[in-house]
Amino acid sequence: MTHRSVITGTMATPHHTRWLNAMDDSLERYLHGTSQDINTGQDINTGQDIDTDTPEDLTDTLAAR
């Protein structure tokens, strides 16, 4: 999803990563994370779904921090 600037009227470019995965601020994700199609959630290079975390996985990740 893109949005129009209320000041300039220009459309923003789509971000390369879905917002939920962009919240992973780990060094590992920053250095080695994959870019994904924001409409499908698939890896841009392989076409595989990379948003496969279950709610339990996310809870475990947050609890570990």
XYZ file of C-alpha atoms in Angstrom:
65
model
C 0.000 0.000 0.000
C 1.310 3.433 -0.850
C 0.184 6.834 0.307
C 0.076 10.276 -1.239
C 2.002 13.102 0.438
C -0.406 15.710 1.773
C 2.230 18.387 1.202
C 3.626 17.603 -2.260
C 0.927 15.334 -3.678
C 3.476 12.742 -4.818
C 2.911 9.041 -4.276
C 5.311 7.165 -2.019
C 7.178 4.159 -3.375
C 6.215 0.782 -1.904
C 8.437 -0.400 0.939
C 10.370 -3.608 0.251
C 9.354 -5.374 3.470
C 5.991 -6.010 5.101
C 5.558 -3.893 8.221
C 5.342 -6.860 10.586
C 8.678 -8.258 9.465
C 10.225 -4.795 9.421
C 9.636 -4.692 13.186
C 12.365 -7.321 13.601
C 15.257 -5.025 14.468
C 17.810 -7.759 15.095
C 21.310 -7.434 13.662
C 20.845 -10.765 11.888
C 17.759 -9.483 10.053
C 19.482 -6.217 9.181
C 22.573 -7.909 7.773
C 21.024 -10.991 6.175
C 17.288 -10.365 5.922
C 15.459 -10.895 2.677
C 13.333 -8.378 0.845
C 9.772 -9.387 0.175
C 6.927 -8.445 -2.094
C 4.624 -6.358 0.102
C 1.522 -7.669 -1.664
C 2.276 -11.388 -1.464
C 4.708 -11.734 1.457
C 7.033 -13.766 -0.745
C 10.796 -13.478 -1.054
C 11.551 -11.302 -4.079
C 14.420 -13.571 -5.178
C 12.959 -17.052 -4.608
C 9.194 -16.509 -4.636
C 8.866 -18.478 -1.386
C 6.649 -17.300 1.450
C 8.877 -15.850 4.177
C 6.109 -14.738 6.518
C 5.571 -18.158 8.065
C 5.815 -17.279 11.755
C 2.897 -18.459 13.842
C 1.593 -16.362 16.732
C 3.384 -18.760 19.095
C 6.692 -18.152 17.291
C 6.254 -14.406 17.624
C 5.373 -14.715 21.310
C 8.505 -16.818 21.904
C 10.637 -14.274 20.038
C 9.281 -11.380 22.063
C 9.616 -13.296 25.336
C 13.285 -13.983 24.567
C 14.078 -10.278 24.334
